[in-house]
């Protein structure tokens, strides 16, 4: 279920990128990940009606490698209403799927808490419940899907 939700969310990232491209906003060329802090701040602002490149570029996260000036140059665009509408819808669907992913992860975590660890003395310790990182969640979900309630390989 979770992987399907992630696939659907990623389709809407592509829809957002297409809308940006059609508006002549090469955001993906100046920001490594449009779903990161900088990209999402800018996309949300555009969807909310902001068009001023200075203001949009000011949403740059300090960790972004490109300068405010470089980002600003990529934000001088043709903001067509139909493309802004498409961007807004793709953003709303992206947010919806991320909400569902969060709900799914909460269910997975709750289910993982019901497991009794079955680790042999000579096996390395692997505590999925103590620190539920994405990698550990994915591993636990895969193992559960393949072999029932055991978290052992």
Short mmCIF file of C-alpha atoms in Angstrom, two decimals:
data_model
loop_
_atom_site.label_atom_id
_atom_site.label_comp_id
_atom_site.label_asym_id
_atom_site.label_seq_id
_atom_site.Cartn_x
_atom_site.Cartn_y
_atom_site.Cartn_z
CA UNK A 1 0.00 0.00 0.00
CA UNK A 2 2.73 2.44 1.02
CA UNK A 3 4.78 1.90 -2.13
CA UNK A 4 1.67 2.46 -4.27
CA UNK A 5 1.00 5.76 -2.46
CA UNK A 6 4.60 6.82 -3.03
CA UNK A 7 4.26 6.02 -6.75
CA UNK A 8 1.11 8.12 -7.00
CA UNK A 9 2.74 11.04 -5.16
CA UNK A 10 5.73 10.89 -7.51
CA UNK A 11 3.40 11.11 -10.53
CA UNK A 12 2.11 14.40 -9.16
CA UNK A 13 5.67 15.66 -8.74
CA UNK A 14 6.05 15.05 -12.48
CA UNK A 15 2.81 16.96 -13.10
CA UNK A 16 4.15 19.89 -11.06
CA UNK A 17 7.41 19.82 -13.03
CA UNK A 18 5.50 19.75 -16.31
CA UNK A 19 3.40 22.77 -15.30
CA UNK A 20 6.57 24.62 -14.29
CA UNK A 21 8.22 23.73 -17.59
CA UNK A 22 5.22 24.94 -19.58
CA UNK A 23 5.44 28.25 -17.70
CA UNK A 24 9.15 28.43 -18.62
CA UNK A 25 10.28 27.94 -15.02
CA UNK A 26 13.32 25.63 -15.09
CA UNK A 27 13.22 25.16 -11.32
CA UNK A 28 14.55 21.61 -11.51
CA UNK A 29 17.69 22.97 -13.21
CA UNK A 30 18.59 25.26 -10.30
CA UNK A 31 17.22 23.23 -7.38
CA UNK A 32 18.32 19.64 -7.01
CA UNK A 33 15.02 18.45 -5.51
CA UNK A 34 11.82 20.37 -6.23
CA UNK A 35 10.16 18.51 -3.36
CA UNK A 36 12.77 19.84 -0.92
CA UNK A 37 12.37 22.89 1.29
CA UNK A 38 13.22 25.51 -1.35
CA UNK A 39 11.27 23.90 -4.16
CA UNK A 40 8.10 23.33 -2.16
CA UNK A 41 8.15 26.84 -0.69
CA UNK A 42 8.43 28.31 -4.19
CA UNK A 43 5.80 25.98 -5.69
CA UNK A 44 3.37 26.69 -2.85
CA UNK A 45 3.89 30.43 -3.27
CA UNK A 46 3.33 30.27 -7.05
CA UNK A 47 0.17 28.18 -6.50
CA UNK A 48 -1.00 30.81 -4.00
CA UNK A 49 -0.55 33.62 -6.51
CA UNK A 50 2.94 34.99 -5.92
CA UNK A 51 4.70 36.07 -9.12
CA UNK A 52 7.48 38.36 -7.89
CA UNK A 53 10.79 36.60 -8.65
CA UNK A 54 12.56 38.45 -5.82
CA UNK A 55 10.05 37.19 -3.26
CA UNK A 56 9.98 33.68 -4.71
CA UNK A 57 13.80 33.44 -4.74
CA UNK A 58 13.90 34.62 -1.12
CA UNK A 59 12.30 31.28 -0.16
CA UNK A 60 15.68 29.66 -0.82
CA UNK A 61 16.73 27.38 2.03
CA UNK A 62 20.22 28.07 3.37
CA UNK A 63 21.29 24.54 2.36
CA UNK A 64 20.47 25.18 -1.31
CA UNK A 65 23.68 25.29 -3.36
CA UNK A 66 22.54 27.90 -5.89
CA UNK A 67 22.36 31.55 -4.96
CA UNK A 68 19.20 33.61 -4.59
CA UNK A 69 20.22 35.43 -7.79
CA UNK A 70 20.51 32.18 -9.78
CA UNK A 71 17.13 30.98 -8.52
CA UNK A 72 15.60 34.40 -9.24
CA UNK A 73 16.70 34.21 -12.89
CA UNK A 74 14.89 30.89 -13.29
CA UNK A 75 11.67 32.37 -11.90
CA UNK A 76 11.15 35.02 -14.58
CA UNK A 77 8.38 33.23 -16.41
CA UNK A 78 5.10 33.23 -18.27
CA UNK A 79 2.60 32.51 -15.52
CA UNK A 80 -0.33 31.17 -17.53
CA UNK A 81 -3.52 30.73 -15.56
CA UNK A 82 -4.17 27.25 -16.91
CA UNK A 83 -0.66 26.10 -15.94
CA UNK A 84 -0.88 27.68 -12.49
CA UNK A 85 -4.20 25.84 -12.09
CA UNK A 86 -2.53 22.56 -13.15
CA UNK A 87 0.35 23.24 -10.74
CA UNK A 88 -2.08 23.93 -7.91
CA UNK A 89 -4.04 20.73 -8.55
CA UNK A 90 -0.88 18.63 -8.78
CA UNK A 91 0.34 20.18 -5.52
CA UNK A 92 -2.96 19.43 -3.78
CA UNK A 93 -2.83 15.81 -4.97
CA UNK A 94 0.83 15.52 -3.93
CA UNK A 95 -0.12 16.79 -0.45
CA UNK A 96 -3.08 14.40 -0.31
CA UNK A 97 -0.90 11.39 -1.09
CA UNK A 98 1.70 12.49 1.43
CA UNK A 99 -1.02 12.70 4.05
CA UNK A 100 -2.04 9.14 3.16
CA UNK A 101 1.61 8.00 3.28
CA UNK A 102 1.90 9.46 6.78
CA UNK A 103 -1.28 7.64 7.85
CA UNK A 104 0.07 4.42 6.37
CA UNK A 105 3.40 4.84 8.16
CA UNK A 106 1.60 5.43 11.45
CA UNK A 107 -0.32 2.17 10.94
CA UNK A 108 2.91 0.35 10.11
CA UNK A 109 4.60 1.71 13.24
CA UNK A 110 1.63 0.72 15.40
CA UNK A 111 1.70 -2.77 13.86
CA UNK A 112 5.47 -3.07 14.38
CA UNK A 113 4.98 -2.36 18.07
CA UNK A 114 2.93 -5.55 18.34
CA UNK A 115 5.89 -7.72 17.30
CA UNK A 116 7.91 -9.62 19.83
CA UNK A 117 11.53 -9.55 18.67
CA UNK A 118 12.80 -13.06 17.90
CA UNK A 119 16.57 -12.69 17.69
CA UNK A 120 18.98 -15.54 18.27
CA UNK A 121 21.91 -14.90 20.61
CA UNK A 122 24.47 -15.18 17.81
CA UNK A 123 22.59 -12.84 15.44
CA UNK A 124 23.41 -9.13 15.27
CA UNK A 125 20.89 -6.91 17.02
CA UNK A 126 18.35 -5.21 14.76
CA UNK A 127 15.83 -3.13 16.67
CA UNK A 128 13.25 -1.90 14.15
CA UNK A 129 10.96 -0.53 16.83
CA UNK A 130 13.55 1.57 18.67
CA UNK A 131 14.41 3.86 15.74
CA UNK A 132 11.82 3.61 12.93
CA UNK A 133 13.77 5.16 10.04
CA UNK A 134 12.39 4.91 6.53
CA UNK A 135 14.93 2.24 5.60
CA UNK A 136 14.04 0.15 8.64
CA UNK A 137 10.32 0.62 7.98
CA UNK A 138 10.75 -0.52 4.40
CA UNK A 139 12.80 -3.51 5.50
CA UNK A 140 10.28 -4.45 8.17
CA UNK A 141 7.33 -4.04 5.80
CA UNK A 142 9.06 -6.17 3.15
CA UNK A 143 9.91 -8.88 5.65
CA UNK A 144 6.38 -8.92 7.05
CA UNK A 145 4.89 -9.10 3.58
CA UNK A 146 7.11 -12.03 2.67
CA UNK A 147 7.10 -13.99 5.87
CA UNK A 148 4.32 -13.09 8.24
CA UNK A 149 5.00 -11.60 11.65
CA UNK A 150 8.70 -12.48 11.93
CA UNK A 151 11.27 -9.75 11.45
CA UNK A 152 14.06 -12.30 10.96
CA UNK A 153 15.68 -12.83 7.56
#
